[in-house]
């Protein structure tokens, strides 16, 4: 069966930076509380799923040196599409000038990882090249008067180009799952704002992420000692720390960009990956462990060997 490899990556971010101090001017909160409880210092706000996703997509195609005509499918992971109908992915397809199927998928913060899972299937059954984007405009769905929610989220996008290989490829192991009985933990009704039982989500998230990561490692027949870098979902620095402790991996081997971008849901894992690449933290042959969880609840983990 053909495998997959990753040939391009890019990010898209709004220019506007909103610091904790700025939020503290209108909310009963402080930089100290937010940084200590979440690790977040600032977030980006603005744009839309289509504009941020398009910027990330263009950057990823540039790195892969691929023309839009060479893409077989566009998968956009987002919980915050520009509108209910039509989906946002066709807007990106049109703006890029690509001629291929384009579809949105929503698995909350696990969306990008679900996209990877679906892309793997498409590449194994004949597609040659897929553009996978995670893009979010969460600031539109946040109650900016609710200090418990307003401090957590940010806007942004990350994208990758995935290509089929004749051999096993670089996706070495995978785990994916959902449990709809936990839907009450994080939700957003039509016309509403994001609601969350933070404490219970926190408690579940660590266990879910660690269990999923271990299943993906087992699927790859590897152990945590083989992993050069963990790229976790960026929901809370304390969740990242607790997950690393339980996995038995030093926090220095985990990517954290939550201080500058907050929780960007579907965009958080690709954004963290792209920043790690920009900072030269990933070398050819490195084994990466990508792991995330989100509303649903959903979860997914992947063991990826960095190509080259
Ligand atoms: N500033 C100051 N005080 C605050 C703030 C704030 N921004 N927010 C809450 N507080 C107060 C609360 O009112 C509470 O006060 P009280 O004790 O007088 O009632 C106190 O701080 C403690 O609040 P908790 O909610 O218990 O704080 P906690 O330590 O649990 O941190 C947090 C809250 C950061 C939300 C944490 O629970 C968390 O990160 N949960 C997981 C979130 C997550 O993983 N989300 C991912 C999914 S999102 C998605 O899928 C779209």
XYZ file of C-alpha atoms and ligand atoms in Angstrom:
359
model
C 0.000 0.000 0.000
C 1.412 3.489 -0.804
C 2.446 5.562 2.196
C 2.681 9.316 2.666
C 5.379 11.896 3.106
C 5.273 15.576 3.969
C 6.758 17.962 1.401
C 5.481 21.427 2.334
C 4.377 23.441 5.340
C 3.316 26.977 6.155
C 1.423 29.178 8.565
C -1.042 32.059 8.367
C -1.504 34.500 11.235
C -3.377 37.744 11.780
C -1.100 40.698 12.481
C -3.056 41.919 15.492
C -1.512 40.784 18.777
C -3.722 40.859 21.884
C -1.662 40.635 25.073
C -2.847 39.488 28.486
C -2.349 43.048 29.714
C -4.735 44.302 27.032
C -7.401 41.793 28.132
C -6.828 42.811 31.754
C -8.000 46.324 30.902
C -11.557 45.119 30.196
C -11.731 41.856 32.173
C -11.209 41.016 35.855
C -8.012 39.074 35.103
C -4.245 39.579 34.999
C -1.198 38.590 32.967
C 0.012 36.722 36.051
C -3.182 34.588 36.380
C -3.389 33.756 32.670
C 0.316 32.936 32.281
C 0.440 30.844 35.434
C -2.779 28.866 34.768
C -2.441 28.449 30.987
C 1.039 29.469 29.765
C -0.551 32.002 27.397
C 0.991 35.499 27.169
C -0.625 36.740 23.967
C -2.733 35.558 21.035
C -3.423 36.702 17.460
C -6.882 37.996 16.548
C -8.397 38.680 13.117
C -8.847 37.373 9.599
C -11.128 34.432 8.868
C -10.761 30.690 8.345
C -10.514 31.273 4.579
C -7.981 34.135 4.617
C -5.745 32.574 7.277
C -6.063 29.131 5.682
C -5.231 30.566 2.260
C -2.072 32.243 3.580
C -0.924 28.988 5.195
C -1.797 27.005 2.053
C 0.181 29.344 -0.223
C 3.203 29.105 2.065
C 2.984 25.286 2.168
C 2.692 25.008 -1.631
C 5.708 27.318 -1.955
C 7.857 25.090 0.281
C 6.688 21.979 -1.605
C 7.317 23.796 -4.906
C 3.922 22.638 -6.155
C 1.485 24.515 -8.383
C -2.183 24.548 -7.249
C -3.013 22.494 -10.370
C -0.959 19.670 -8.893
C -3.197 19.163 -5.866
C -5.703 16.278 -5.896
C -7.748 17.344 -2.852
C -8.018 20.112 -0.270
C -8.999 19.174 3.281
C -9.729 22.072 5.632
C -9.998 21.269 9.331
C -11.942 24.032 11.058
C -14.539 24.543 13.770
C -15.063 28.119 12.652
C -15.921 28.129 8.935
C -16.619 31.511 7.337
C -20.293 30.551 7.079
C -22.502 27.492 7.531
C -23.059 27.087 3.780
C -21.031 26.813 1.627
C -18.032 25.132 3.202
C -14.868 27.233 3.450
C -12.522 24.810 1.632
C -13.997 25.610 -1.833
C -13.257 29.325 -1.207
C -9.608 28.434 -0.668
C -9.649 26.145 -3.722
C -11.020 28.992 -5.860
C -8.590 31.590 -4.467
C -5.635 29.266 -5.109
C -6.807 28.477 -8.621
C -6.800 24.746 -7.865
C -9.119 22.329 -9.674
C -9.832 19.581 -7.180
C -12.357 18.480 -4.565
C -12.327 20.649 -1.433
C -14.114 19.910 1.822
C -14.293 21.082 5.440
C -14.025 18.711 8.352
C -14.719 19.388 12.006
C -13.217 17.339 14.806
C -12.604 20.394 17.026
C -8.986 20.601 18.212
C -8.241 17.143 16.760
C -9.309 18.357 13.295
C -5.867 18.571 11.712
C -5.035 15.080 12.986
C -8.318 13.709 11.632
C -7.360 15.341 8.332
C -4.077 13.462 8.377
C -5.980 10.226 8.947
C -8.334 10.904 6.031
C -5.459 12.045 3.792
C -3.633 8.804 4.508
C -6.636 6.882 3.188
C -6.943 9.056 0.080
C -3.237 8.728 -0.712
C -3.387 4.958 -0.238
C -6.230 4.719 -2.753
C -4.827 6.732 -5.651
C -4.543 10.440 -4.754
C -1.030 11.777 -5.319
C -0.965 15.059 -3.451
C -3.198 16.549 -0.761
C -3.268 19.991 0.795
C -4.268 19.701 4.454
C -5.057 22.918 6.306
C -6.064 23.667 9.897
C -7.531 27.180 10.176
C -9.533 28.877 12.914
C -11.251 32.159 13.582
C -12.162 31.383 17.187
C -12.256 35.024 18.285
C -15.605 35.294 16.482
C -17.152 32.657 18.772
C -15.694 33.768 22.078
C -17.626 35.807 24.631
C -15.137 38.617 25.194
C -16.867 39.476 28.497
C -16.283 35.965 29.902
C -12.840 35.959 31.510
C -12.824 32.164 31.793
C -13.061 31.746 27.987
C -11.759 34.984 26.450
C -8.198 34.442 27.616
C -7.812 30.964 26.116
C -8.269 31.173 22.352
C -6.579 32.709 19.320
C -6.864 32.818 15.519
C -4.436 31.279 13.025
C -3.733 28.573 10.482
C -1.190 25.928 9.544
C -1.010 23.819 6.396
C 0.955 20.891 4.997
C 1.364 19.260 1.594
C 1.173 15.460 1.769
C 2.342 13.245 -1.088
C 2.019 9.527 -1.720
C 5.102 7.322 -1.727
C 5.677 3.913 -3.272
C 7.110 2.563 -0.033
C 5.776 2.593 3.537
C 6.324 6.355 3.752
C 6.898 8.497 6.826
C 3.636 8.052 8.744
C 4.735 5.190 10.963
C 1.823 4.853 13.389
C -1.598 6.298 14.103
C -4.437 6.389 16.600
C -7.782 8.123 16.266
C -11.039 8.049 18.228
C -14.048 9.862 19.625
C -16.440 9.647 22.569
C -19.664 11.601 22.030
C -20.845 10.926 25.575
C -18.462 13.765 26.562
C -20.039 16.340 24.236
C -21.199 18.440 27.194
C -17.597 19.310 28.168
C -16.934 21.747 25.307
C -19.651 23.074 23.002
C -20.892 26.005 20.962
C -24.545 26.159 19.894
C -25.693 27.915 16.695
C -25.457 31.645 17.341
C -23.865 31.066 20.737
C -20.361 31.285 22.187
C -17.891 28.593 23.240
C -18.739 26.971 26.582
C -16.431 24.635 28.485
C -16.160 22.697 31.719
C -12.475 23.575 32.033
C -11.613 21.465 35.060
C -13.170 18.243 33.747
C -11.759 18.840 30.255
C -8.319 19.297 31.784
C -8.616 16.073 33.784
C -9.770 14.010 30.798
C -7.413 15.650 28.287
C -4.200 14.477 29.886
C -5.318 10.843 30.123
C -6.852 10.804 26.643
C -3.788 12.339 25.006
C -1.325 10.039 26.781
C -3.348 6.879 26.014
C -3.715 7.889 22.365
C -0.004 8.736 22.039
C 0.928 5.350 23.477
C -1.391 3.529 21.056
C 0.160 5.393 18.106
C 3.665 4.493 19.311
C 2.606 0.857 19.622
C 1.167 0.984 16.104
C 4.574 2.230 14.917
C 6.395 -0.443 16.995
C 8.374 2.359 18.643
C 8.766 3.629 22.207
C 8.869 7.138 23.642
C 12.696 6.929 23.737
C 12.660 6.879 19.911
C 10.792 10.207 19.743
C 12.911 13.305 19.067
C 10.079 15.812 19.491
C 6.483 15.791 20.731
C 4.110 18.189 18.945
C 1.055 18.351 21.218
C -2.214 20.240 20.929
C -1.733 23.663 22.518
C -4.629 24.023 24.979
C -2.792 24.681 28.226
C 0.901 24.556 29.139
C -0.014 22.578 32.259
C -1.730 19.927 30.102
C 1.405 19.700 27.912
C 3.573 19.386 31.033
C 1.346 16.734 32.640
C 1.167 14.716 29.406
C 4.966 14.822 29.040
C 5.404 13.727 32.671
C 3.106 10.738 32.147
C 4.691 9.820 28.832
C 8.116 9.988 30.474
C 9.490 12.639 28.122
C 11.353 15.779 29.150
C 9.393 18.996 28.543
C 12.335 20.260 26.441
C 11.371 17.621 23.879
C 7.848 19.094 23.465
C 6.987 22.013 21.193
C 5.100 24.791 22.935
C 3.885 27.912 21.152
C 0.920 28.516 23.421
C 2.639 31.558 24.959
C 2.338 33.474 21.650
C -0.756 31.998 19.976
C -3.055 30.585 22.701
C -5.360 27.697 21.751
C -5.989 27.813 17.989
C -7.890 24.492 17.897
C -7.472 22.799 14.470
C -4.541 25.100 13.681
C -2.607 24.433 16.857
C -0.657 21.282 15.898
C 0.342 22.427 12.380
C 1.257 25.882 13.747
C 3.467 24.305 16.414
C 5.044 22.043 13.767
C 5.810 24.959 11.449
C 7.304 27.054 14.262
C 9.504 24.108 15.309
C 10.709 23.818 11.695
C 11.314 27.575 11.438
C 13.382 27.382 14.623
C 15.466 24.490 13.238
C 14.295 22.038 15.906
C 13.491 19.228 13.436
C 16.156 17.342 11.485
C 15.755 14.772 8.692
C 15.078 11.332 10.145
C 13.706 12.682 13.457
C 10.699 10.786 14.796
C 7.873 13.147 15.793
C 4.875 12.354 17.968
C 1.868 14.518 17.106
C -0.957 14.224 19.619
C -4.178 16.091 20.210
C -7.640 16.077 21.773
C -10.673 18.278 21.444
C -14.387 18.796 21.813
C -16.493 15.757 21.058
C -14.448 14.523 22.705
C -12.137 13.510 19.914
C -8.471 12.545 19.929
C -5.763 11.471 17.511
C -2.019 10.841 17.522
C 0.508 10.187 14.779
C 4.100 9.012 14.720
C 5.832 10.693 11.815
C 9.414 10.336 10.595
C 10.675 13.657 9.281
C 11.563 13.149 5.611
C 14.943 13.701 4.009
N -8.597 35.451 35.358
C -8.693 35.387 36.692
N -9.432 34.454 37.329
C -10.060 33.550 36.579
C -10.004 33.547 35.171
C -9.235 34.562 34.561
N -9.092 34.655 33.226
N -10.740 32.514 34.700
C -11.241 31.878 35.765
N -10.849 32.500 36.911
C -11.156 32.158 38.291
C -12.410 31.348 38.405
O -13.545 32.185 38.454
C -12.189 30.645 39.727
O -12.491 31.525 40.771
P -13.220 30.980 42.116
O -12.256 29.984 42.693
O -13.418 32.201 42.922
O -14.496 30.333 41.640
C -10.674 30.408 39.755
O -10.113 31.324 38.802
C -10.279 29.011 39.348
O -10.938 28.689 38.136
P -10.793 27.285 37.488
O -11.700 27.188 36.299
O -10.916 26.248 38.539
O -9.263 27.359 36.986
P -8.388 26.237 36.412
O -7.134 26.156 37.153
O -9.160 24.955 36.171
O -8.015 26.819 34.956
C -8.589 26.560 32.638
C -9.024 27.060 34.012
C -7.357 27.344 32.231
C -9.707 26.792 31.640
C -8.230 25.073 32.727
O -9.253 24.385 33.406
C -8.018 24.437 31.388
O -7.093 24.743 30.675
N -8.872 23.473 31.027
C -8.708 22.729 29.770
C -9.044 23.545 28.581
C -8.884 22.759 27.326
O -8.093 21.832 27.277
N -9.573 23.055 26.267
C -9.338 22.319 25.056
C -10.399 22.134 24.202
S -10.982 23.586 23.418
C -11.717 23.077 21.946
O -11.824 21.909 21.652
C -12.266 24.152 21.051
